[in-house]
XYZ file of C-alpha atoms in Angstrom:
295
model
C -39.153 -103.550 -13.707
C -35.618 -102.540 -14.667
C -35.437 -106.380 -15.115
C -38.761 -106.289 -18.169
C -36.630 -103.688 -19.484
C -34.298 -105.667 -19.400
C -36.038 -108.512 -20.616
C -37.221 -105.807 -23.352
C -33.796 -104.296 -24.935
C -32.112 -107.983 -24.964
C -34.586 -109.876 -26.961
C -34.262 -106.129 -29.646
C -31.069 -106.377 -32.789
C -28.456 -104.945 -32.775
C -28.869 -101.193 -33.717
C -31.732 -101.695 -31.913
C -29.929 -102.060 -28.648
C -27.133 -99.821 -29.375
C -30.465 -97.327 -29.928
C -31.332 -97.154 -26.291
C -28.347 -97.292 -24.833
C -27.046 -94.080 -26.553
C -30.606 -92.987 -24.540
C -29.693 -95.329 -21.860
C -29.128 -92.619 -17.798
C -29.364 -94.941 -15.759
C -25.263 -96.416 -14.488
C -27.327 -99.841 -12.558
C -28.823 -100.371 -16.155
C -26.035 -99.890 -18.363
C -23.289 -101.315 -16.059
C -25.896 -104.040 -16.895
C -25.676 -103.617 -20.077
C -21.998 -104.133 -19.638
C -22.500 -107.157 -18.129
C -24.891 -109.266 -20.234
C -24.841 -107.994 -24.073
C -23.313 -110.346 -26.030
C -21.776 -107.506 -28.404
C -18.968 -106.280 -27.400
C -20.240 -102.409 -29.442
C -23.077 -102.008 -27.398
C -21.638 -103.735 -23.958
C -18.748 -100.815 -24.975
C -21.194 -97.722 -25.761
C -22.173 -99.142 -22.597
C -18.927 -98.893 -20.728
C -17.967 -95.198 -22.242
C -21.474 -93.679 -21.028
C -20.701 -94.790 -17.558
C -19.099 -92.242 -15.482
C -19.827 -91.899 -11.670
C -18.872 -95.037 -10.303
C -15.452 -95.658 -10.669
C -15.082 -98.947 -8.572
C -17.421 -100.320 -11.116
C -15.032 -98.951 -14.592
C -12.074 -100.355 -12.663
C -13.470 -104.114 -12.770
C -14.525 -103.910 -15.905
C -10.678 -102.411 -17.751
C -9.274 -104.856 -14.617
C -11.388 -108.014 -16.526
C -9.109 -109.556 -18.225
C -11.969 -111.714 -19.891
C -14.016 -109.072 -21.148
C -13.630 -107.952 -24.514
C -11.123 -105.862 -25.569
C -13.428 -102.646 -26.763
C -14.638 -103.029 -23.447
C -12.639 -103.321 -20.758
C -10.379 -99.585 -23.211
C -13.718 -97.914 -23.129
C -14.268 -98.117 -19.247
C -10.661 -97.345 -19.439
C -11.140 -94.037 -20.728
C -13.856 -92.911 -18.093
C -11.109 -93.155 -15.332
C -10.476 -90.360 -12.922
C -7.712 -92.587 -11.557
C -4.498 -91.933 -14.131
C -2.066 -93.728 -11.593
C -4.741 -97.044 -11.276
C -5.384 -96.551 -15.367
C -1.350 -96.282 -15.776
C -1.191 -99.563 -13.101
C -3.828 -101.786 -14.972
C -2.439 -100.780 -18.679
C 1.091 -102.120 -17.058
C -0.582 -105.600 -16.107
C -2.514 -106.017 -18.810
C 0.603 -105.205 -21.376
C 2.807 -107.225 -18.894
C 0.018 -109.870 -18.703
C 0.082 -110.200 -22.427
C 4.269 -110.441 -22.717
C 3.569 -113.373 -20.400
C 1.060 -115.155 -22.854
C 2.990 -115.314 -25.381
C -0.668 -117.707 -26.300
C -4.274 -117.831 -26.065
C -6.998 -115.210 -27.367
C -6.402 -112.410 -26.298
C -3.004 -112.022 -26.663
C -3.915 -112.993 -30.524
C -6.229 -110.463 -30.349
C -4.238 -107.602 -28.957
C -1.029 -108.221 -31.558
C -3.384 -109.221 -34.527
C -5.993 -105.797 -34.262
C -2.831 -103.556 -33.833
C -4.901 -103.147 -30.268
C -1.444 -102.855 -28.731
C -1.158 -99.018 -29.824
C -4.836 -98.313 -28.137
C -2.970 -99.368 -24.662
C -0.920 -97.880 -24.612
C -2.186 -94.554 -25.507
C -4.207 -94.265 -22.582
C -1.384 -94.021 -20.298
C -0.880 -91.096 -18.230
C 2.255 -88.770 -19.621
C 4.899 -89.202 -22.426
C 7.401 -89.780 -19.993
C 4.983 -93.443 -19.468
C 4.995 -94.617 -22.781
C 8.533 -93.646 -23.274
C 9.380 -95.652 -20.340
C 7.540 -98.531 -21.387
C 9.259 -98.746 -25.180
C 12.877 -98.826 -23.573
C 11.431 -101.599 -20.717
C 9.959 -104.120 -23.455
C 10.878 -106.536 -24.628
C 7.848 -107.332 -27.047
C 9.014 -105.326 -30.304
C 5.710 -104.982 -31.301
C 4.213 -102.932 -27.495
C 7.694 -101.475 -28.895
C 6.131 -100.172 -32.182
C 2.817 -98.567 -30.273
C 4.943 -96.794 -27.920
C 6.519 -95.629 -31.061
C 3.346 -94.885 -32.821
C 1.889 -92.722 -30.056
C 5.146 -90.906 -28.616
C 5.135 -87.239 -29.704
C 7.728 -85.672 -27.629
C 10.841 -86.620 -26.701
C 12.281 -86.887 -30.864
C 15.379 -88.371 -30.235
C 14.469 -91.177 -27.811
C 11.496 -92.006 -29.916
C 14.365 -92.083 -33.463
C 16.233 -94.581 -30.742
C 13.992 -97.061 -30.651
C 12.729 -96.480 -33.940
C 16.528 -97.674 -34.592
C 16.398 -101.146 -32.747
C 13.975 -101.609 -34.766
C 14.719 -101.201 -37.732
C 17.515 -103.393 -37.543
C 16.521 -106.264 -34.221
C 12.732 -106.269 -35.162
C 11.870 -110.502 -36.187
C 9.369 -109.529 -38.419
C 10.246 -107.931 -41.670
C 6.573 -105.437 -41.704
C 8.209 -104.113 -38.075
C 10.954 -103.257 -40.085
C 10.165 -101.930 -42.610
C 7.173 -100.121 -40.816
C 10.672 -98.538 -38.432
C 12.941 -98.040 -41.460
C 9.841 -95.337 -43.088
C 10.146 -94.222 -39.679
C 13.546 -93.134 -39.251
C 14.365 -89.394 -39.695
C 17.112 -89.144 -42.969
C 19.272 -87.227 -40.555
C 20.336 -91.350 -40.089
C 22.030 -91.943 -43.091
C 25.022 -93.430 -42.112
C 22.361 -96.197 -40.906
C 20.138 -95.547 -43.750
C 23.209 -97.094 -45.690
C 23.817 -99.850 -42.856
C 20.562 -101.074 -43.670
C 19.813 -100.889 -47.230
C 23.050 -102.517 -47.937
C 22.219 -105.527 -45.215
C 18.267 -105.888 -45.458
C 16.342 -109.254 -47.008
C 13.842 -107.894 -46.993
C 11.963 -106.025 -49.735
C 10.210 -103.468 -48.650
C 12.806 -102.491 -46.417
C 15.390 -102.780 -47.740
C 13.385 -99.782 -50.123
C 13.052 -97.737 -47.941
C 16.016 -96.865 -46.438
C 17.047 -97.188 -50.345
C 14.746 -94.540 -51.034
C 15.642 -92.118 -47.893
C 19.253 -91.580 -48.929
C 20.175 -88.847 -50.306
C 23.776 -89.530 -51.950
C 22.266 -90.682 -55.492
C 26.686 -92.629 -55.978
C 25.200 -94.687 -52.946
C 21.822 -95.502 -53.779
C 23.296 -97.165 -57.759
C 25.918 -98.716 -56.042
C 23.378 -99.723 -54.127
C 21.185 -100.667 -57.009
C 23.917 -102.400 -59.031
C 24.649 -104.235 -56.054
C 21.529 -105.588 -55.139
C 18.410 -105.016 -57.336
C 15.995 -107.881 -56.188
C 16.165 -105.672 -53.018
C 14.858 -102.899 -53.737
C 11.331 -102.324 -55.361
C 11.847 -98.813 -57.324
C 9.407 -97.149 -58.853
C 9.595 -95.041 -62.564
C 10.655 -91.668 -60.765
C 13.677 -93.596 -58.682
C 14.839 -95.225 -61.940
C 14.630 -92.464 -63.546
C 17.313 -90.907 -61.160
C 18.805 -93.637 -60.779
C 19.420 -93.364 -64.519
C 20.446 -90.047 -65.166
C 23.633 -90.396 -61.807
C 24.453 -93.658 -63.969
C 25.233 -92.058 -67.311
C 26.764 -89.182 -64.842
C 29.261 -91.214 -63.535
C 29.781 -92.771 -66.528
C 28.212 -96.436 -65.903
C 26.932 -96.483 -69.090
C 26.038 -100.830 -68.854
C 23.977 -99.774 -65.406
C 22.357 -97.125 -67.706
C 21.147 -98.203 -70.462
C 20.380 -101.866 -68.240
C 17.890 -99.080 -66.647
C 16.660 -97.438 -69.713
C 15.631 -99.126 -71.839
C 12.527 -100.761 -70.219
C 11.056 -97.242 -70.604
C 11.312 -96.806 -73.908
C 8.276 -97.267 -74.979
C 7.533 -99.309 -78.251
C 7.160 -96.410 -81.157
C 8.682 -94.744 -84.222
C 8.043 -91.328 -82.247
C 5.861 -89.787 -84.513
C 4.112 -87.700 -82.207
C 5.338 -84.357 -80.561
C 4.986 -85.791 -77.023
C 6.737 -88.980 -77.980
C 9.646 -86.790 -79.295
C 9.668 -85.244 -76.038
C 8.900 -87.572 -73.651
C 12.197 -88.886 -76.232
C 14.314 -86.155 -75.291
C 13.607 -85.421 -71.446
C 14.823 -89.342 -71.450
C 17.602 -89.196 -73.562
C 18.822 -85.679 -72.519
C 20.846 -87.401 -69.633
C 23.466 -88.909 -72.132
C 26.210 -87.545 -72.154
C 27.935 -89.493 -74.438
C 26.975 -88.744 -78.112
C 29.235 -91.321 -79.800
C 27.554 -94.316 -76.981
C 23.982 -92.706 -77.340
C 24.183 -92.975 -81.476
C 25.364 -96.507 -80.629
C 22.869 -97.685 -78.619
C 19.628 -95.648 -81.077
C 21.653 -98.001 -83.612
C 19.910 -101.054 -82.507
C 16.643 -99.718 -81.935
C 13.555 -98.693 -84.039
C 14.458 -94.717 -83.003
C 15.483 -91.772 -85.726
C 18.290 -90.274 -84.228
C 17.143 -86.777 -86.297
C 13.626 -86.350 -84.283
C 16.641 -87.281 -81.178
C 17.772 -84.561 -78.680
């Protein structure tokens, strides 16, 4: 009877098999589905419904040839936290040593490392893994799963932000750095070669004068939006850096003669930051803007 049922089940399309597994209560049948179904989503659903057969769950979770979502689904139902941690650490260690092959590629390209780390039994275990591992992507996953140990988390983030080879990992780490790390953020903004990572650090710097200096020295490494440029323009004129101020200001001026009240208001908002009247009017001489309508 069970064989006939399974034959009929596996002859069905995936949505019907999913629905059949949802109604299934026999752990024996669920285990067969887990072993034989070619669709990882169906097998994972079956593994997630197995509760009592802990030995079978351990075998599924340990099976490196099993699809990751099936292994993780089985892992979630393991009652023995120590065994669960051992399987996770063994898998991650194997991944670090392997550095090639389908499992390594799947774990890294699909971001499932984060899920594996998230199944560890305690925050202490996650922190220990983050400190011990030499794989920066696994360390990033540990950081993402840390909700306690804020100071230690910031230390791990800082190491990623300055040492990770992949620019996207550095940028993501910098984005998680607390603004209290001003000294390190400034150091990163002056030295980072990736535009996204540099911009993340730059946007967290609280001293406008330092921001302006970074902009003047490294404009090609920054992706600045309109608001940041407006702030930099204000700082430039306040500190007497008129050349930088004009450079920032020119692209923000619309091609218009400022006829409407809204256009005049917008222009006043832009030009209101210019403290030096003489420099302001010299600038207007080279535009089509009517000085009488400004300020």
